[in-house]
Amino acid sequence: MKKYDAIVIGAGHNGLTNAAYLAKAGLDVVVVEKNDYIGGASASREMHEGWIYSSSSYVCSMLRQALHRDLNLTKHGLILVPYLGTVNFGDDGSTLFDYPNEEAAYLELKRHSPHDADSMHRFQADLGRYAQFIRKTLLRTPPDPTSFRLRDIRELLFLGKQVWALGEKEMYEYVRFFTMSAAEFLEDYFENDLIKAAMASPGIIGTALGVYSPGSAYILLHHVMGDVDGNIGAWGLARGGMGAISAAIAGAAREHGSEIRTEAGVQQVLVENGRAVGVALESGEELYAGIVVSNLDAKRTFTKIMDRKDLPPGIYEKANNFKIRGSSGKVNIALSGLPKFTGVPDNRYIDRGGQGFTGSLETMERAYDCWKHGRWSDDPFVESVIPSAWDPTVAPAGKHWMSNFIQYCPPTLADGPWTPEKRDAFGQAVVNKIERYSPGFKDLIVHMEVRTPHEIEQEVGLTEGNIFQGELTIDQLLFNRPFPGYAQYRMPVKNLYMCGSSTHPGGGVSSACGANAAREILMDLKRPNTVPEDDFYDE
Amino acid sequence: MNHYDSIIIGAGHNGLICAAYLAKAGQKVLVLESADSPGGLAARREFHTGFSLPVAHSVNHFPKQLATDLTLEKHGFRPAAESPPTIGLGLQGKHVVLHKGEVHGVGTDDAQSYREYSQLMRRFAGALKPFWLKTIPRAVIGKLADMVTFGQIGLKLRLLGRDDMREFMRIASLPVRDLMDENFENEILKAALCWDGLIGSKMAPRSPNHAVLPLLYRMSGDLCGEPGSLIDALHAAAVAFGAEIRTAAAVDRVLVQPRDGALRAHGVQLNNGEKIEADRVVSSADPQTTFFRLLGAENLEIQFTNRIRRLRCEGYVAKLHLALSGLPVFTGLDKPAGRLLIAPEMDAIEFAFDDAKYGECSKEPVLEIVIPSLSDASLAPQGQHVLSAHVMYVPYKLKGGWDEPARESLRERAIDAIAQYAPGIREQIIHAETLTPLDLEQGFNVTGGHWHQTEFALDQSLMMRPTYEAAQYSTPLPGLFLCGAGCHPGGDLTGGPGHNAAREILRRHRS
């Protein structure tokens, strides 16, 4: 009976990255995926003939450059293009444009507030400094502060040195930033409400927090610390949709000899004598391996595909307490033409770029309040982009598809679980909102795919529909992710590892989790390390 | 002209404690208080003829060390023999009672969980306890000997054991709601246990980062008692050690002059024009009042004043004071002794907070009630009583402003809430007073009417409280010091800032 060196559960981008690096080190790897497509939340799906939706995630920024180059993703077909220009809409229909050209961007800000136009430089510089610091930690395994092992002490010293290098003042500013709310952080810089709202909105993406919640400033940072081709803070579209990223990583994995099997969902991780020895698929087939790596989130891994008896005491409870509440919705719409937005000029950048249906800080906070009450937001925050305006491969000629990401949408409703009717009502609420800013929008709709946390969980496997595989709050970050003491990719059961976003550095299509896990695995197996170090070209 | 070693601005409890320690060490000390009597927010205040209450209505975690050092018992401070119960009120008398480490009125699972939870939290509180009375050194540039304090914190946590240390790292920034949901089922219990993480701050059960530390802070003290008696004893002790205390003496500004090439504080000027000289001035006023009103921003460097300006100082707690014709009867309670909480579930607290977030008064406020006349008969005429309630959440800046209809609405909502659990109370009300955060600011000279003088949040704690360069009680202006709740360890009636400031001043004085 064949015994693999490693089985990776889940062909999301981190699982594929993990497999690629293990295979590159010469391991015999198989990735098993329950769906008939790979990519998990970084997937392209033709849900309506001729249109290819980036079904879940829709833009790319977090993908680690070092990994992109090392896996030669360009050779495997990945082309990333920054999309240029966004418009943010206020409650009253006011518009705030963002241009890729600095002078144009400045003049636009000045139109709203001369004070804020100048402040923006300071804001971006400060945010850039904080981002620089966090970026250094992304492709590293967190230390265990409770351990006296040499490697942990060394890593603590490394991190300590980075902190020390900030200098006293910066250190305090950093603590302040790390613990504040996005709204309060922005009060220090800006006076204009639409500008504040536009800058704050990345702070609520995928979170169960509001713009006024302490800790949302960090989420803001999480979303601006990526880069596209060295352009820090930029967001890009993958040609062919987000599935192209997964396909490219899969190409690299296969090139190194990894096997990838779809329609091979895992029923249970097989454990013998306290060691993971393989998996039992839903079909009944059993696969055996030296190690098992789960790309599923921590809650799903320990409470759905493992027998509670196989877990050491306390682990089931920890997994149950792991916070992974969904708060987002996704509405993918096929359009017969390019929508026109009121107040947006006919402009190569803006009318083909991204749209933020932002409102104001208060609107966003009230949207969060609805989530607390167990309903989708009456007036939701919607972040949209029309990839087909830049990428000819994802819609028929002259036609378009629009990706709409929504905050907030609860994992279950106050009056009961999600049903198809409620899902459609939610989708309608989103369309109604867009129609307010683009009269006639509804007439362009050819097809609509509405995804609430329910669909996201059922289809993608993200528990409760949380897009980050676990919330990004201090109690679940760095050496606390997913649980204190198990934050170095090794799990409480021997020969079991985790490589998904439930591990450091958390969510986003970054491949960092998969790569970091691979490094730890290869260390344990005493194989040469194939995972590159990050390159700090922004220093 | 009289010259003092130290002038202390404000005879609130921190000012009095600082004065007592300095006087005890032999300094010639003058305390200047603008009100007619000392005590600040903790002073007994007659809000209606014959009825008095302190705004800060209970002493919950006063350090024994301070009581001993200042011989407070000799001067009349009688700490409670045991800490009073906290009662989460339930409808139809289904209350949850927390007393002496046990909880009553919940299922057996919750009762057991509570024992385990209490033990764990008390271990953490115990580990942090010494640091509330220590000066937190500046990171990086502090003296090496001071760096030891950081090492000590780490070591203390590590000595708890690996599992405990990990659990501490995880829960330190957790929202209290999550901490409660992990451990308990009963909604009233969860809401009651959240309370000490939230009261006095702009925090709700779902707010991350700044909730568990206040909870642990409030578990770290030794003595409970009456604020009025504490203030009386502190006053007497300070005077006994030789401090001079002048009331009805409002300070208009700190006097500053160049000396040896730098500006230096050398005394104060009162509202009546009188000037008093001293080697140093110690302000127990909040940081914004101290630096902007009393000193003047022009005497400070701009980056520092920016950091003081951006301090978050908006209060969210209002007071309701009731003069009652008799003891109120709470359904299902023999005697309304201890601390009564009206917060039926965590969502009640959360939604009350959500209203105030937008500058509106909570439609259904949550309250903490005590009836101090039960243990201090001097507060009301024979047979009659006073009731004090902290009402959350009430914004300092109300949309539309604090006009009479707004105050009346607040009062009625708060009384309605109490009447749900004490149905006959309206008939007993002789007089009701409401103090909004704006009233507290105007009446007590505390910016924003803030409980802690400024938000008790992680980025405004430890060596960042109120900001670096002023977090070790000295300030960038030589001769000017801080000793109020705007410094480490923060507010509540603990005397930590006053004690720590005095120690720093004496350390410098000696060297």
PDB file of C-alpha atoms in Angstrom, chain B residues 35-261:
ATOM      1  CA  ALA B  35     -13.612  73.596  46.335  1.00  0.00           C
ATOM      2  CA  ASP B  36     -14.679  74.380  49.856  1.00  0.00           C
ATOM      3  CA  SER B  37     -13.617  71.008  51.169  1.00  0.00           C
ATOM      4  CA  PRO B  38     -11.080  68.393  50.152  1.00  0.00           C
ATOM      5  CA  GLY B  39     -11.774  65.091  48.461  1.00  0.00           C
ATOM      6  CA  GLY B  40     -12.543  65.937  44.847  1.00  0.00           C
ATOM      7  CA  LEU B  41     -14.814  63.337  43.304  1.00  0.00           C
ATOM      8  CA  ALA B  42     -14.650  61.223  46.472  1.00  0.00           C
ATOM      9  CA  ALA B  43     -15.808  63.964  48.834  1.00  0.00           C
ATOM     10  CA  ARG B  44     -19.170  63.686  50.539  1.00  0.00           C
ATOM     11  CA  ARG B  45     -21.311  66.251  48.835  1.00  0.00           C
ATOM     12  CA  GLU B  46     -24.655  67.522  50.030  1.00  0.00           C
ATOM     13  CA  PHE B  47     -26.799  67.316  46.909  1.00  0.00           C
ATOM     14  CA  HIS B  48     -30.037  68.038  48.763  1.00  0.00           C
ATOM     15  CA  THR B  49     -30.530  69.443  52.250  1.00  0.00           C
ATOM     16  CA  GLY B  50     -29.610  66.715  54.677  1.00  0.00           C
ATOM     17  CA  PHE B  51     -28.627  64.215  51.980  1.00  0.00           C
ATOM     18  CA  SER B  52     -25.029  63.647  50.917  1.00  0.00           C
ATOM     19  CA  LEU B  53     -23.156  61.349  48.553  1.00  0.00           C
ATOM     20  CA  PRO B  54     -19.683  61.074  47.099  1.00  0.00           C
ATOM     21  CA  VAL B  55     -19.678  61.000  43.297  1.00  0.00           C
ATOM     22  CA  ALA B  56     -17.090  58.230  43.412  1.00  0.00           C
ATOM     23  CA  HIS B  57     -19.327  56.053  45.472  1.00  0.00           C
ATOM     24  CA  SER B  58     -17.191  53.185  46.675  1.00  0.00           C
ATOM     25  CA  VAL B  59     -13.674  52.204  47.552  1.00  0.00           C
ATOM     26  CA  ASN B  60     -13.119  48.767  46.065  1.00  0.00           C
ATOM     27  CA  HIS B  61      -9.413  48.066  45.855  1.00  0.00           C
ATOM     28  CA  PHE B  62      -7.369  50.362  48.043  1.00  0.00           C
ATOM     29  CA  PRO B  63      -3.820  49.081  48.760  1.00  0.00           C
ATOM     30  CA  LYS B  64      -3.173  47.981  52.311  1.00  0.00           C
ATOM     31  CA  GLN B  65       0.373  49.254  52.027  1.00  0.00           C
ATOM     32  CA  LEU B  66      -0.815  52.843  51.688  1.00  0.00           C
ATOM     33  CA  ALA B  67      -3.252  52.501  54.566  1.00  0.00           C
ATOM     34  CA  THR B  68      -0.436  51.212  56.744  1.00  0.00           C
ATOM     35  CA  ASP B  69       2.164  53.781  55.641  1.00  0.00           C
ATOM     36  CA  LEU B  70      -0.198  56.647  56.316  1.00  0.00           C
ATOM     37  CA  THR B  71      -1.718  55.153  59.502  1.00  0.00           C
ATOM     38  CA  LEU B  72      -5.186  55.672  58.067  1.00  0.00           C
ATOM     39  CA  GLU B  73      -6.914  53.499  60.614  1.00  0.00           C
ATOM     40  CA  LYS B  74      -5.666  55.734  63.378  1.00  0.00           C
ATOM     41  CA  HIS B  75      -7.214  58.642  61.485  1.00  0.00           C
ATOM     42  CA  GLY B  76     -10.594  57.003  61.195  1.00  0.00           C
ATOM     43  CA  PHE B  77     -10.641  54.969  57.999  1.00  0.00           C
ATOM     44  CA  ARG B  78     -12.602  51.804  58.696  1.00  0.00           C
ATOM     45  CA  PRO B  79     -12.175  49.336  55.853  1.00  0.00           C
ATOM     46  CA  ALA B  80     -15.031  46.887  55.441  1.00  0.00           C
ATOM     47  CA  ALA B  81     -14.436  43.594  57.209  1.00  0.00           C
ATOM     48  CA  GLU B  82     -15.095  41.737  53.967  1.00  0.00           C
ATOM     49  CA  SER B  83     -15.718  42.918  50.451  1.00  0.00           C
ATOM     50  CA  PRO B  84     -19.395  43.498  49.833  1.00  0.00           C
ATOM     51  CA  PRO B  85     -21.391  41.361  47.402  1.00  0.00           C
ATOM     52  CA  THR B  86     -21.983  42.264  43.779  1.00  0.00           C
ATOM     53  CA  ILE B  87     -25.539  41.465  42.786  1.00  0.00           C
ATOM     54  CA  GLY B  88     -26.580  41.134  39.161  1.00  0.00           C
ATOM     55  CA  LEU B  89     -30.269  41.981  39.441  1.00  0.00           C
ATOM     56  CA  GLY B  90     -32.739  39.742  37.692  1.00  0.00           C
ATOM     57  CA  LEU B  91     -36.443  40.193  37.140  1.00  0.00           C
ATOM     58  CA  GLN B  92     -38.804  38.527  39.621  1.00  0.00           C
ATOM     59  CA  GLY B  93     -36.038  38.379  42.157  1.00  0.00           C
ATOM     60  CA  LYS B  94     -33.895  35.956  40.149  1.00  0.00           C
ATOM     61  CA  HIS B  95     -30.649  37.618  41.121  1.00  0.00           C
ATOM     62  CA  VAL B  96     -27.102  36.420  40.681  1.00  0.00           C
ATOM     63  CA  VAL B  97     -25.000  37.094  43.752  1.00  0.00           C
ATOM     64  CA  LEU B  98     -21.191  37.185  43.722  1.00  0.00           C
ATOM     65  CA  HIS B  99     -19.697  37.100  47.191  1.00  0.00           C
ATOM     66  CA  LYS B 100     -16.473  35.808  48.710  1.00  0.00           C
ATOM     67  CA  GLY B 101     -15.367  33.912  45.630  1.00  0.00           C
ATOM     68  CA  GLU B 102     -18.694  32.104  45.174  1.00  0.00           C
ATOM     69  CA  VAL B 103     -21.682  32.771  42.952  1.00  0.00           C
ATOM     70  CA  HIS B 104     -25.313  32.051  43.815  1.00  0.00           C
ATOM     71  CA  GLY B 105     -28.332  31.980  41.549  1.00  0.00           C
ATOM     72  CA  VAL B 106     -26.718  30.107  38.664  1.00  0.00           C
ATOM     73  CA  GLY B 107     -26.493  26.481  37.598  1.00  0.00           C
ATOM     74  CA  THR B 108     -23.866  24.108  39.000  1.00  0.00           C
ATOM     75  CA  ASP B 109     -21.745  24.254  35.817  1.00  0.00           C
ATOM     76  CA  ASP B 110     -21.497  28.006  36.041  1.00  0.00           C
ATOM     77  CA  ALA B 111     -20.840  27.877  39.779  1.00  0.00           C
ATOM     78  CA  GLN B 112     -17.932  25.518  39.213  1.00  0.00           C
ATOM     79  CA  SER B 113     -16.658  27.499  36.219  1.00  0.00           C
ATOM     80  CA  TYR B 114     -16.784  30.605  38.359  1.00  0.00           C
ATOM     81  CA  ARG B 115     -14.534  29.070  40.989  1.00  0.00           C
ATOM     82  CA  GLU B 116     -11.982  28.118  38.346  1.00  0.00           C
ATOM     83  CA  TYR B 117     -12.280  31.436  36.547  1.00  0.00           C
ATOM     84  CA  SER B 118     -11.860  33.399  39.795  1.00  0.00           C
ATOM     85  CA  GLN B 119      -8.814  31.439  40.797  1.00  0.00           C
ATOM     86  CA  LEU B 120      -7.157  31.941  37.441  1.00  0.00           C
ATOM     87  CA  MET B 121      -7.964  35.644  37.260  1.00  0.00           C
ATOM     88  CA  ARG B 122      -6.815  36.179  40.824  1.00  0.00           C
ATOM     89  CA  ARG B 123      -3.511  34.528  39.951  1.00  0.00           C
ATOM     90  CA  PHE B 124      -3.074  36.942  37.069  1.00  0.00           C
ATOM     91  CA  ALA B 125      -4.210  39.886  39.182  1.00  0.00           C
ATOM     92  CA  GLY B 126      -1.723  38.861  41.837  1.00  0.00           C
ATOM     93  CA  ALA B 127       1.112  38.747  39.330  1.00  0.00           C
ATOM     94  CA  LEU B 128       0.345  42.272  38.114  1.00  0.00           C
ATOM     95  CA  LYS B 129      -0.466  43.729  41.508  1.00  0.00           C
ATOM     96  CA  PRO B 130       2.991  44.994  42.532  1.00  0.00           C
ATOM     97  CA  PHE B 131       3.319  46.945  39.294  1.00  0.00           C
ATOM     98  CA  TRP B 132       0.405  49.224  39.976  1.00  0.00           C
ATOM     99  CA  LEU B 133       2.499  50.752  42.766  1.00  0.00           C
ATOM    100  CA  LYS B 134       5.701  50.883  40.772  1.00  0.00           C
ATOM    101  CA  THR B 135       6.929  53.550  38.436  1.00  0.00           C
ATOM    102  CA  ILE B 136       7.024  52.139  34.933  1.00  0.00           C
ATOM    103  CA  PRO B 137      10.328  53.177  33.377  1.00  0.00           C
ATOM    104  CA  ARG B 138      10.732  54.477  29.877  1.00  0.00           C
ATOM    105  CA  ALA B 139      11.515  51.729  27.431  1.00  0.00           C
ATOM    106  CA  VAL B 140      14.855  52.092  25.649  1.00  0.00           C
ATOM    107  CA  ILE B 141      16.248  55.164  27.322  1.00  0.00           C
ATOM    108  CA  GLY B 142      15.502  54.393  30.937  1.00  0.00           C
ATOM    109  CA  LYS B 143      18.250  53.626  33.374  1.00  0.00           C
ATOM    110  CA  LEU B 144      19.408  50.021  33.351  1.00  0.00           C
ATOM    111  CA  ALA B 145      18.281  49.552  36.941  1.00  0.00           C
ATOM    112  CA  ASP B 146      14.768  50.574  35.859  1.00  0.00           C
ATOM    113  CA  MET B 147      14.781  48.037  33.033  1.00  0.00           C
ATOM    114  CA  VAL B 148      14.668  45.472  35.763  1.00  0.00           C
ATOM    115  CA  THR B 149      10.981  46.302  36.168  1.00  0.00           C
ATOM    116  CA  PHE B 150      10.240  44.948  32.700  1.00  0.00           C
ATOM    117  CA  GLY B 151      12.194  41.825  33.401  1.00  0.00           C
ATOM    118  CA  GLN B 152      10.254  41.433  36.614  1.00  0.00           C
ATOM    119  CA  ILE B 153       6.911  41.605  34.827  1.00  0.00           C
ATOM    120  CA  GLY B 154       8.021  38.937  32.373  1.00  0.00           C
ATOM    121  CA  LEU B 155       9.429  36.768  35.096  1.00  0.00           C
ATOM    122  CA  LYS B 156       6.350  37.049  37.284  1.00  0.00           C
ATOM    123  CA  LEU B 157       4.206  35.931  34.401  1.00  0.00           C
ATOM    124  CA  ARG B 158       6.546  33.089  33.524  1.00  0.00           C
ATOM    125  CA  LEU B 159       6.583  31.948  37.131  1.00  0.00           C
ATOM    126  CA  LEU B 160       2.849  31.443  36.864  1.00  0.00           C
ATOM    127  CA  GLY B 161       3.721  28.430  34.794  1.00  0.00           C
ATOM    128  CA  ARG B 162       3.796  27.920  31.082  1.00  0.00           C
ATOM    129  CA  ASP B 163       0.095  27.237  30.574  1.00  0.00           C
ATOM    130  CA  ASP B 164      -0.958  30.206  32.686  1.00  0.00           C
ATOM    131  CA  MET B 165       1.464  32.505  30.918  1.00  0.00           C
ATOM    132  CA  ARG B 166       0.105  31.404  27.557  1.00  0.00           C
ATOM    133  CA  GLU B 167      -3.443  31.884  28.731  1.00  0.00           C
ATOM    134  CA  PHE B 168      -2.548  35.342  30.008  1.00  0.00           C
ATOM    135  CA  MET B 169      -1.030  36.309  26.648  1.00  0.00           C
ATOM    136  CA  ARG B 170      -4.175  35.183  24.971  1.00  0.00           C
ATOM    137  CA  ILE B 171      -6.747  36.796  27.223  1.00  0.00           C
ATOM    138  CA  ALA B 172      -4.927  40.056  27.970  1.00  0.00           C
ATOM    139  CA  SER B 173      -6.437  41.717  24.881  1.00  0.00           C
ATOM    140  CA  LEU B 174      -9.609  39.664  24.624  1.00  0.00           C
ATOM    141  CA  PRO B 175     -12.990  41.403  24.582  1.00  0.00           C
ATOM    142  CA  VAL B 176     -14.750  40.622  27.859  1.00  0.00           C
ATOM    143  CA  ARG B 177     -17.675  39.186  25.959  1.00  0.00           C
ATOM    144  CA  ASP B 178     -15.515  36.450  24.497  1.00  0.00           C
ATOM    145  CA  LEU B 179     -13.969  35.737  27.880  1.00  0.00           C
ATOM    146  CA  MET B 180     -17.429  35.350  29.366  1.00  0.00           C
ATOM    147  CA  ASP B 181     -18.834  33.251  26.518  1.00  0.00           C
ATOM    148  CA  GLU B 182     -15.905  30.876  26.860  1.00  0.00           C
ATOM    149  CA  ASN B 183     -16.579  30.289  30.524  1.00  0.00           C
ATOM    150  CA  PHE B 184     -20.220  30.810  31.420  1.00  0.00           C
ATOM    151  CA  GLU B 185     -23.816  30.318  30.357  1.00  0.00           C
ATOM    152  CA  ASN B 186     -25.885  32.578  32.621  1.00  0.00           C
ATOM    153  CA  GLU B 187     -26.441  35.940  30.967  1.00  0.00           C
ATOM    154  CA  ILE B 188     -26.745  38.002  34.146  1.00  0.00           C
ATOM    155  CA  LEU B 189     -23.555  36.456  35.474  1.00  0.00           C
ATOM    156  CA  LYS B 190     -21.681  37.243  32.288  1.00  0.00           C
ATOM    157  CA  ALA B 191     -22.889  40.833  32.261  1.00  0.00           C
ATOM    158  CA  ALA B 192     -21.995  41.273  35.937  1.00  0.00           C
ATOM    159  CA  LEU B 193     -18.483  39.918  35.421  1.00  0.00           C
ATOM    160  CA  CYS B 194     -17.932  42.157  32.395  1.00  0.00           C
ATOM    161  CA  TRP B 195     -18.687  45.205  34.409  1.00  0.00           C
ATOM    162  CA  ASP B 196     -15.319  45.861  36.006  1.00  0.00           C
ATOM    163  CA  GLY B 197     -13.643  45.704  32.630  1.00  0.00           C
ATOM    164  CA  LEU B 198     -15.890  48.409  31.238  1.00  0.00           C
ATOM    165  CA  ILE B 199     -17.091  50.889  33.854  1.00  0.00           C
ATOM    166  CA  GLY B 200     -15.486  54.283  33.426  1.00  0.00           C
ATOM    167  CA  SER B 201     -14.161  53.568  29.940  1.00  0.00           C
ATOM    168  CA  LYS B 202     -15.396  53.899  26.402  1.00  0.00           C
ATOM    169  CA  MET B 203     -15.631  50.139  26.133  1.00  0.00           C
ATOM    170  CA  ALA B 204     -18.363  47.621  25.519  1.00  0.00           C
ATOM    171  CA  PRO B 205     -18.416  43.831  25.898  1.00  0.00           C
ATOM    172  CA  ARG B 206     -17.326  43.321  22.285  1.00  0.00           C
ATOM    173  CA  SER B 207     -14.511  45.878  22.382  1.00  0.00           C
ATOM    174  CA  PRO B 208     -11.052  44.325  22.155  1.00  0.00           C
ATOM    175  CA  ASN B 209      -7.763  45.266  23.713  1.00  0.00           C
ATOM    176  CA  HIS B 210      -8.557  47.390  26.721  1.00  0.00           C
ATOM    177  CA  ALA B 211     -10.989  45.361  28.826  1.00  0.00           C
ATOM    178  CA  VAL B 212      -9.154  42.582  30.635  1.00  0.00           C
ATOM    179  CA  LEU B 213      -6.443  44.761  32.147  1.00  0.00           C
ATOM    180  CA  PRO B 214      -8.947  47.001  33.981  1.00  0.00           C
ATOM    181  CA  LEU B 215     -10.639  43.826  35.171  1.00  0.00           C
ATOM    182  CA  LEU B 216      -7.362  42.584  36.639  1.00  0.00           C
ATOM    183  CA  TYR B 217      -6.546  46.027  38.032  1.00  0.00           C
ATOM    184  CA  ARG B 218      -9.804  45.975  39.945  1.00  0.00           C
ATOM    185  CA  MET B 219      -9.075  42.554  41.361  1.00  0.00           C
ATOM    186  CA  SER B 220      -5.728  43.615  42.716  1.00  0.00           C
ATOM    187  CA  GLY B 221      -6.588  45.634  45.794  1.00  0.00           C
ATOM    188  CA  ASP B 222      -6.939  44.852  49.413  1.00  0.00           C
ATOM    189  CA  LEU B 223      -9.393  47.169  51.097  1.00  0.00           C
ATOM    190  CA  CYS B 224     -12.994  48.260  50.540  1.00  0.00           C
ATOM    191  CA  GLY B 225     -14.790  51.043  52.295  1.00  0.00           C
ATOM    192  CA  GLU B 226     -16.501  54.403  52.282  1.00  0.00           C
ATOM    193  CA  PRO B 227     -14.967  57.153  50.184  1.00  0.00           C
ATOM    194  CA  GLY B 228     -15.969  59.863  52.631  1.00  0.00           C
ATOM    195  CA  SER B 229     -14.245  58.094  55.487  1.00  0.00           C
ATOM    196  CA  LEU B 230     -11.166  57.528  53.324  1.00  0.00           C
ATOM    197  CA  ILE B 231     -10.971  61.200  52.444  1.00  0.00           C
ATOM    198  CA  ASP B 232     -11.430  62.277  56.061  1.00  0.00           C
ATOM    199  CA  ALA B 233      -8.644  59.940  57.136  1.00  0.00           C
ATOM    200  CA  LEU B 234      -6.320  61.073  54.326  1.00  0.00           C
ATOM    201  CA  HIS B 235      -6.946  64.680  55.197  1.00  0.00           C
ATOM    202  CA  ALA B 236      -6.255  64.060  58.861  1.00  0.00           C
ATOM    203  CA  ALA B 237      -3.150  62.043  58.100  1.00  0.00           C
ATOM    204  CA  ALA B 238      -1.733  64.665  55.774  1.00  0.00           C
ATOM    205  CA  VAL B 239      -2.289  67.364  58.371  1.00  0.00           C
ATOM    206  CA  ALA B 240      -0.829  65.158  61.094  1.00  0.00           C
ATOM    207  CA  PHE B 241       2.332  64.711  59.016  1.00  0.00           C
ATOM    208  CA  GLY B 242       2.585  68.464  58.725  1.00  0.00           C
ATOM    209  CA  ALA B 243       1.029  69.308  55.373  1.00  0.00           C
ATOM    210  CA  GLU B 244      -0.920  72.531  55.060  1.00  0.00           C
ATOM    211  CA  ILE B 245      -4.234  72.269  53.242  1.00  0.00           C
ATOM    212  CA  ARG B 246      -6.064  75.304  51.953  1.00  0.00           C
ATOM    213  CA  THR B 247      -9.535  75.033  50.505  1.00  0.00           C
ATOM    214  CA  ALA B 248     -11.422  77.674  48.491  1.00  0.00           C
ATOM    215  CA  ALA B 249      -8.033  78.394  46.950  1.00  0.00           C
ATOM    216  CA  ALA B 250      -8.267  77.881  43.215  1.00  0.00           C
ATOM    217  CA  VAL B 251      -5.031  77.882  41.269  1.00  0.00           C
ATOM    218  CA  ASP B 252      -5.096  80.085  38.210  1.00  0.00           C
ATOM    219  CA  ARG B 253      -1.748  79.147  36.785  1.00  0.00           C
ATOM    220  CA  VAL B 254       1.641  77.627  37.409  1.00  0.00           C
ATOM    221  CA  LEU B 255       4.405  80.205  37.614  1.00  0.00           C
ATOM    222  CA  VAL B 256       7.292  79.670  35.284  1.00  0.00           C
ATOM    223  CA  GLN B 257      10.533  81.512  34.853  1.00  0.00           C
ATOM    224  CA  PRO B 258      13.850  80.918  33.169  1.00  0.00           C
ATOM    225  CA  ARG B 259      16.539  79.635  35.463  1.00  0.00           C
ATOM    226  CA  ASP B 260      19.939  78.257  34.485  1.00  0.00           C
ATOM    227  CA  GLY B 261      19.024  78.459  30.820  1.00  0.00           C
TER     228      GLY B 261
END
